[in-house]
Short mmCIF file of C-alpha atoms in Angstrom, two decimals:
data_model
loop_
_atom_site.label_atom_id
_atom_site.label_comp_id
_atom_site.label_asym_id
_atom_site.label_seq_id
_atom_site.Cartn_x
_atom_site.Cartn_y
_atom_site.Cartn_z
CA GLU A 274 20.04 -8.02 -74.14
CA ARG A 275 19.15 -9.00 -77.48
CA ALA A 276 21.33 -12.39 -77.57
CA LYS A 277 20.45 -13.39 -74.26
CA ALA A 278 16.65 -13.47 -76.35
CA VAL A 279 18.29 -15.05 -78.39
CA TYR A 280 20.00 -17.92 -76.77
CA GLY A 281 16.86 -17.87 -74.30
CA ILE A 282 15.22 -19.55 -76.98
CA ALA A 283 17.38 -22.65 -76.68
CA GLY A 284 17.09 -22.30 -73.16
CA CYS A 285 21.01 -21.19 -72.36
CA ALA A 286 20.51 -17.48 -72.13
CA ALA A 287 22.49 -17.61 -68.82
CA ALA A 288 25.61 -19.25 -71.51
CA VAL A 289 25.87 -15.41 -73.17
CA ASP A 290 27.02 -12.53 -70.98
CA LEU A 291 29.28 -9.15 -71.60
CA GLN A 292 32.00 -7.59 -70.17
CA ASP A 293 32.51 -3.49 -71.25
CA ALA A 294 35.83 -1.63 -70.38
CA ALA A 295 36.32 1.76 -71.19
CA GLY A 296 39.93 2.05 -73.20
CA PRO A 297 42.02 0.64 -76.09
CA HIS A 298 42.21 -2.68 -77.29
CA HIS A 299 43.98 -4.60 -74.96
CA TRP A 300 44.65 -7.50 -72.46
CA TYR A 301 44.48 -5.80 -69.22
CA GLN A 302 43.38 -7.10 -65.60
CA SER A 303 39.44 -6.19 -65.60
CA ASN A 304 39.62 -8.35 -68.94
CA GLN A 305 41.70 -10.88 -67.68
CA ALA A 306 39.56 -11.50 -64.73
CA ALA A 307 36.23 -11.43 -66.23
CA THR A 308 37.62 -13.95 -68.40
CA LEU A 309 39.20 -16.64 -65.94
CA GLY A 310 35.62 -15.85 -64.30
CA TRP A 311 33.43 -16.34 -66.46
CA MET A 312 35.93 -20.17 -67.73
CA LYS A 313 35.32 -20.85 -64.02
CA ARG A 314 31.84 -20.19 -64.19
CA TRP A 315 31.52 -22.99 -67.10
CA MET A 316 34.40 -25.24 -66.99
CA LEU A 317 34.43 -25.60 -63.33
CA GLY A 318 30.34 -25.15 -62.86
CA ASP A 319 31.89 -22.76 -60.32
CA ALA A 320 28.47 -19.99 -60.15
CA GLN A 321 29.94 -17.14 -58.61
CA GLY A 322 32.75 -17.21 -60.90
CA TRP A 323 31.02 -15.18 -62.45
CA THR A 324 28.72 -12.29 -61.42
CA ARG A 325 26.57 -9.83 -63.33
CA GLU A 326 27.55 -7.60 -60.63
CA LYS A 327 28.78 -4.63 -61.94
CA GLY A 328 30.81 -2.86 -58.46
CA THR A 329 33.35 -6.65 -58.80
CA ALA A 330 35.11 -6.22 -62.11
CA LEU A 331 37.86 -3.38 -62.56
CA ARG A 332 37.30 -0.69 -64.60
CA PHE A 333 39.14 2.74 -66.53
CA GLY A 334 38.66 4.82 -64.58
CA ASP A 335 37.49 3.09 -61.20
CA ALA A 336 39.22 4.17 -58.27
CA GLY A 337 42.16 2.61 -57.40
CA PHE A 338 42.85 1.07 -60.56
CA ALA A 339 45.00 2.62 -63.83
CA VAL A 340 46.47 1.64 -66.71
CA THR A 341 50.20 0.81 -66.30
CA ALA A 342 52.92 -1.43 -67.53
CA ASP A 343 52.22 -3.75 -64.22
CA ASN A 344 49.11 -4.55 -65.00
CA SER A 345 48.90 -4.63 -68.91
CA GLY A 346 49.68 -8.80 -70.18
CA CYS A 347 49.67 -11.35 -67.45
CA ALA A 348 48.59 -9.12 -65.03
CA LEU A 349 47.37 -12.40 -63.16
CA ASP A 350 50.47 -13.50 -61.06
CA PRO A 351 51.40 -16.22 -59.99
CA ALA A 352 50.47 -18.51 -63.12
CA GLU A 353 48.38 -20.89 -61.05
CA CYS A 354 46.12 -17.05 -60.47
CA ARG A 355 45.23 -17.64 -64.28
CA TRP A 356 44.42 -20.73 -64.39
CA ALA A 357 40.89 -22.13 -64.72
CA ALA A 358 41.67 -26.09 -64.81
CA PRO A 359 44.35 -28.00 -63.09
CA GLY A 360 47.31 -27.44 -64.52
CA GLY A 361 46.05 -24.73 -67.00
CA SER A 362 44.89 -26.59 -70.20
CA VAL A 363 41.32 -27.89 -69.69
CA LEU A 364 42.26 -31.87 -71.08
CA ASN A 365 43.26 -32.34 -67.16
CA LEU A 366 39.15 -31.40 -66.73
CA PRO A 367 37.68 -35.27 -66.37
CA GLY A 368 36.20 -37.02 -69.97
CA GLU A 369 37.97 -33.75 -71.99
CA ARG A 370 39.04 -34.85 -75.29
CA THR A 371 41.29 -32.91 -78.17
CA ILE A 372 39.91 -31.40 -81.47
CA TYR A 373 41.69 -34.33 -83.04
CA ASP A 374 39.91 -36.95 -80.45
CA VAL A 375 36.59 -35.77 -81.53
CA PHE A 376 37.59 -35.38 -85.87
CA ARG A 377 39.19 -39.46 -85.28
CA ASP A 378 35.43 -40.45 -83.70
CA GLU A 379 33.94 -38.80 -85.95
CA ARG A 380 35.80 -40.09 -89.01
CA LYS A 381 35.41 -43.90 -87.80
CA CYS A 382 31.49 -43.00 -87.65
CA ARG A 383 30.85 -42.01 -90.88
CA ARG A 384 33.98 -43.94 -93.13
CA ALA A 385 33.17 -47.55 -91.55
CA GLY A 386 33.18 -49.46 -94.70
CA ASP A 387 35.53 -47.18 -96.70
CA ARG A 388 34.85 -47.16 -100.06
CA ALA A 389 37.06 -46.04 -103.28
CA PRO A 390 36.30 -41.95 -103.81
CA THR A 391 34.43 -41.13 -107.34
CA VAL A 392 33.77 -38.40 -108.67
CA GLU A 393 30.78 -37.54 -107.87
CA THR A 394 32.06 -37.56 -104.61
CA VAL A 395 34.76 -35.03 -104.61
CA ARG A 396 32.99 -32.92 -107.09
CA ARG A 397 29.50 -33.26 -103.96
CA VAL A 398 32.57 -32.13 -101.43
CA THR A 399 34.89 -29.92 -103.26
CA GLY A 400 32.31 -27.65 -105.70
CA ILE A 401 34.90 -27.87 -108.09
CA ARG A 402 33.20 -27.73 -112.13
CA PRO A 403 33.64 -29.63 -114.97
CA VAL A 404 36.44 -28.07 -116.83
CA LYS A 405 32.93 -27.63 -119.50
CA GLU A 406 31.15 -25.08 -117.41
CA LEU A 407 34.25 -22.35 -116.87
CA ALA A 408 35.77 -19.45 -118.70
CA ALA A 409 38.97 -18.10 -119.59
CA GLN A 410 40.16 -15.37 -122.02
CA VAL A 411 42.99 -14.22 -122.40
CA CYS A 412 43.54 -9.85 -121.74
CA PRO A 413 44.93 -9.08 -124.73
CA SER A 414 46.77 -6.25 -123.41
CA SER A 415 48.41 -9.07 -121.19
CA HIS A 416 50.71 -10.57 -124.75
CA ARG A 417 54.20 -10.74 -124.25
CA GLN A 418 57.32 -12.98 -126.24
CA VAL A 419 60.94 -13.05 -125.64
CA SER A 420 63.52 -15.78 -127.21
CA ALA A 421 66.98 -16.33 -125.23
CA ASN A 422 69.43 -19.31 -125.23
CA GLY A 423 67.06 -21.17 -127.38
CA VAL A 424 63.84 -20.98 -125.58
CA THR A 425 61.06 -18.37 -127.16
CA ALA A 426 58.91 -17.27 -123.37
CA THR A 427 55.35 -16.64 -123.70
CA ARG A 428 53.36 -15.17 -121.30
CA VAL A 429 49.79 -14.27 -121.06
CA ILE A 430 46.96 -13.73 -118.19
CA LEU A 431 44.42 -15.28 -118.40
CA GLN A 432 41.38 -14.06 -116.72
CA ARG A 433 37.80 -15.99 -115.30
CA PRO A 434 35.46 -13.80 -115.85
CA ASP A 435 32.83 -15.39 -112.94
CA ASP A 436 35.34 -14.49 -109.85
CA MET A 437 37.61 -11.70 -112.05
CA THR A 438 40.88 -14.33 -110.88
CA MET A 439 44.13 -13.67 -113.00
CA ILE A 440 46.12 -16.75 -114.24
CA PRO A 441 49.80 -16.03 -115.07
CA VAL A 442 50.78 -18.66 -117.86
CA VAL A 443 54.26 -18.53 -119.32
CA THR A 444 55.30 -21.16 -121.97
CA LEU A 445 58.60 -22.15 -122.62
CA VAL A 446 59.42 -23.56 -126.62
CA PRO A 447 62.27 -24.77 -127.43
CA ASP A 448 63.22 -22.89 -131.27
CA GLY A 449 63.58 -25.94 -133.43
CA GLY A 450 59.80 -27.07 -131.89
CA ALA A 451 57.57 -28.90 -129.63
CA LYS A 452 58.58 -32.35 -129.76
CA GLY A 453 56.93 -34.43 -127.15
CA ALA A 454 53.25 -33.54 -124.90
CA PRO A 455 53.35 -30.44 -122.77
CA VAL A 456 54.31 -30.21 -118.97
CA VAL A 457 51.65 -27.76 -116.41
CA VAL A 458 54.58 -27.02 -113.80
CA VAL A 459 52.31 -25.71 -110.60
CA SER A 460 54.52 -24.85 -107.15
CA ASP A 461 54.13 -23.18 -103.77
CA GLU A 462 57.92 -22.18 -103.97
CA LYS A 463 59.39 -18.47 -104.45
CA ARG A 464 62.41 -19.41 -105.87
CA ARG A 465 61.64 -20.86 -108.98
CA PHE A 466 64.91 -21.00 -109.79
CA VAL A 467 65.28 -24.64 -107.93
CA GLN A 468 63.52 -25.82 -110.26
CA ALA A 469 64.98 -24.73 -113.18
CA PRO A 470 67.39 -28.05 -113.90
CA LYS A 471 64.02 -30.07 -113.39
CA LEU A 472 62.37 -27.98 -116.22
CA ARG A 473 65.24 -27.67 -118.80
CA SER A 474 65.94 -31.32 -119.29
CA TYR A 475 61.96 -31.37 -120.10
CA LEU A 476 63.16 -28.65 -122.82
CA GLU A 477 65.95 -30.44 -124.09
CA LYS A 478 63.98 -32.50 -124.76
CA GLY A 479 62.05 -30.79 -127.28
CA ARG A 480 59.26 -30.58 -124.51
CA PRO A 481 57.28 -27.47 -124.20
CA VAL A 482 57.23 -25.92 -120.43
CA VAL A 483 54.10 -24.38 -119.26
CA VAL A 484 54.90 -22.28 -116.13
CA ALA A 485 51.78 -21.06 -114.12
CA ASP A 486 50.57 -19.62 -110.55
CA LEU A 487 47.45 -20.72 -109.57
CA ARG A 488 45.52 -17.68 -107.26
CA ALA A 489 47.66 -16.37 -105.04
CA PHE A 490 51.18 -18.15 -105.61
CA GLY A 491 53.34 -16.18 -107.51
CA GLU A 492 52.71 -13.09 -109.10
CA THR A 493 49.09 -13.15 -106.59
CA ALA A 494 50.67 -14.17 -103.87
CA SER A 495 51.13 -10.62 -102.30
CA SER A 496 49.14 -10.57 -99.25
CA ARG A 497 48.08 -7.38 -96.93
CA HIS A 498 48.40 -9.16 -94.20
CA SER A 499 50.08 -12.63 -92.96
CA PHE A 500 47.59 -14.26 -91.26
CA TYR A 501 48.80 -14.51 -87.43
CA GLY A 502 52.25 -14.17 -88.72
CA SER A 503 51.33 -17.69 -91.49
CA SER A 504 54.86 -17.52 -93.57
CA ASN A 505 52.94 -18.67 -96.63
CA ALA A 506 51.44 -15.58 -98.03
CA ASP A 507 48.34 -17.06 -99.23
CA GLU A 508 46.51 -17.89 -95.62
CA GLU A 509 44.85 -15.30 -95.40
CA ILE A 510 43.24 -16.11 -98.61
CA ALA A 511 42.40 -19.60 -97.29
CA VAL A 512 40.94 -18.65 -94.58
CA LEU A 513 38.65 -16.46 -96.06
CA TYR A 514 37.57 -19.41 -98.48
CA TYR A 515 36.90 -21.60 -95.30
CA ALA A 516 35.30 -19.38 -93.19
CA LEU A 517 32.38 -19.51 -96.44
CA GLY A 518 32.51 -23.45 -96.90
CA ASP A 519 34.19 -23.03 -99.87
CA SER A 520 38.14 -23.97 -100.22
CA LEU A 521 41.09 -22.35 -102.00
CA VAL A 522 42.41 -26.16 -103.34
CA ALA A 523 38.91 -26.06 -104.83
CA ARG A 524 39.49 -22.69 -106.56
CA ARG A 525 43.13 -23.49 -108.10
CA ALA A 526 41.96 -27.06 -108.95
CA GLU A 527 39.53 -24.83 -111.62
CA ASP A 528 42.77 -22.48 -112.22
CA LEU A 529 44.44 -25.78 -112.92
CA LEU A 530 41.92 -27.30 -115.29
CA LEU A 531 41.57 -24.00 -117.39
CA VAL A 532 45.10 -24.18 -117.74
CA ALA A 533 45.37 -27.67 -118.92
CA ARG A 534 42.49 -26.46 -121.60
CA HIS A 535 44.20 -23.82 -121.92
CA VAL A 536 47.66 -25.60 -123.09
CA SER A 537 45.76 -28.24 -125.28
CA GLU A 538 44.48 -25.59 -127.20
CA THR A 539 47.28 -23.55 -128.18
CA LEU A 540 50.15 -26.44 -128.12
CA GLY A 541 48.31 -29.03 -128.92
CA GLY A 542 48.30 -32.73 -127.29
CA VAL A 543 47.82 -33.29 -123.45
CA PRO A 544 50.23 -31.69 -120.74
CA ASP A 545 51.68 -33.69 -118.40
CA LEU A 546 51.60 -32.15 -114.67
CA LEU A 547 54.26 -31.30 -112.28
CA ALA A 548 52.72 -30.34 -108.85
CA GLU A 549 55.61 -28.92 -105.96
CA GLY A 550 54.22 -28.53 -102.61
CA ARG A 551 50.99 -26.20 -102.04
CA ALA A 552 50.09 -26.88 -105.97
CA VAL A 553 50.06 -30.22 -105.07
CA LEU A 554 46.03 -30.61 -103.68
CA PRO A 555 44.72 -28.87 -106.71
CA ALA A 556 46.80 -31.12 -108.91
CA VAL A 557 45.34 -34.59 -107.61
CA HIS A 558 41.76 -33.11 -107.21
CA ALA A 559 42.43 -31.50 -111.09
CA HIS A 560 44.01 -35.27 -112.22
CA PHE A 561 41.25 -37.36 -110.55
CA LEU A 562 38.37 -35.18 -111.86
CA GLU A 563 39.39 -35.06 -115.31
CA ARG A 564 41.66 -37.62 -116.30
CA GLU A 565 41.32 -37.39 -119.70
CA ALA A 566 42.83 -33.20 -119.15
CA PHE A 567 45.85 -34.78 -118.17
CA GLY A 568 48.52 -37.41 -119.08
CA GLY A 569 50.92 -38.07 -115.92
CA ILE A 570 51.39 -36.34 -112.88
CA GLU A 571 53.92 -36.05 -110.73
CA ILE A 572 54.62 -34.38 -107.41
CA GLY A 573 56.89 -33.52 -105.06
CA ARG A 574 57.15 -31.44 -101.36
CA THR A 575 53.72 -33.64 -101.37
CA PRO A 576 52.09 -32.70 -97.95
CA LEU A 577 50.96 -35.04 -95.41
CA GLY A 578 47.48 -36.84 -95.80
CA TRP A 579 44.64 -35.62 -94.06
CA SER A 580 44.43 -38.68 -92.35
CA ALA A 581 48.37 -38.89 -91.50
CA LEU A 582 47.47 -35.36 -89.80
CA LEU A 583 45.20 -36.40 -87.57
CA GLU A 584 47.70 -38.81 -85.68
CA ASP A 585 49.99 -36.24 -85.59
CA ASP A 586 48.46 -33.51 -83.32
CA THR A 587 51.93 -31.84 -83.49
CA ALA A 588 52.35 -31.14 -87.37
CA PRO A 589 51.39 -27.79 -88.36
CA TYR A 590 49.14 -27.84 -91.68
CA PRO A 591 48.17 -24.83 -93.47
CA PHE A 592 44.76 -23.39 -94.61
CA ALA A 593 45.73 -23.56 -97.86
CA ASN A 594 45.59 -27.42 -97.72
CA CYS A 595 42.11 -27.86 -96.06
CA ILE A 596 38.22 -29.04 -97.42
CA GLN A 597 36.16 -29.24 -94.81
CA GLY A 598 34.66 -32.10 -94.48
CA ALA A 599 36.11 -33.64 -97.23
CA LEU A 600 37.98 -36.88 -94.93
CA CYS A 601 34.93 -37.59 -93.72
CA GLU A 602 34.70 -39.09 -97.22
CA TYR A 603 38.02 -39.72 -98.09
CA ASP A 604 41.63 -38.76 -98.11
CA TRP A 605 43.74 -36.95 -100.66
CA THR A 606 45.98 -39.25 -100.91
CA ASP A 607 43.44 -41.88 -102.22
CA LEU A 608 42.58 -39.82 -104.89
CA LEU A 609 46.47 -41.13 -106.43
CA THR A 610 45.69 -44.41 -105.93
CA VAL A 611 42.14 -44.45 -107.57
CA ARG A 612 41.91 -45.01 -111.41
#
């Protein structure tokens, strides 16, 4: 009733209601029937679809209703009995559109007369801060070093004091000393050995290689839950960032800027950047916003551009590659062409 009172302020108290059923969490027939009635009320204008009469819905303990395998799951058979719209899809209702249609229209309105994205625009949309405003310190107890096969590997962990994020960083330096610009490597690849041939080629040329795990990748990728069965370990944290109006892309871009600064301070020079998979978007944003922090950039296993996604509503797209409202201002692929 309190919720209805709040909705009543906007003149739509009838648009919220409650269906309660005593029993375990499940999709039993009483809940199915109530949901179907509510959808008929608001999608088809069927005033009789939903009623507050307490006796009209089957409930646990009511005479003639017991929890059995027959009324668990899809209990309303045949399938047509479960349809609140023709064919079981709201898209069959007159004038209905998908969320992709809505996004396409909004993008046309907001991006009429597109301009190339600027650093100011990208910072405003993403919230990525300048590297001079960021801090990270090497955890003293994290330092490890080993030499083998003509390469010295040094591992440290950078810790951000603002949100306590840990960024594992492994630096590989040829025993003959550095003879070229370092290369920072970031990737979502679980099987890191697939990158070995390319990294070996850098080392053979005397170039130091720095492999960093941006947050929710590699060593920091483990999550207590998988988000609705997602095979990506970073999807849960990406959804949480998105729900807070933030993005995992932005936070990873800041992590990468801190890694680049660490590399310049410890090895000297300006590092080139190699990014693959879901690490591409953070890398492209970091490179665009702080050009002086990086040399060149190379990307692989490149995700779809946001605009391309709107043209293919069947393509899966992880929250880890999303930034709220960004497409109204720019596509991330635009950042590759603006100089």
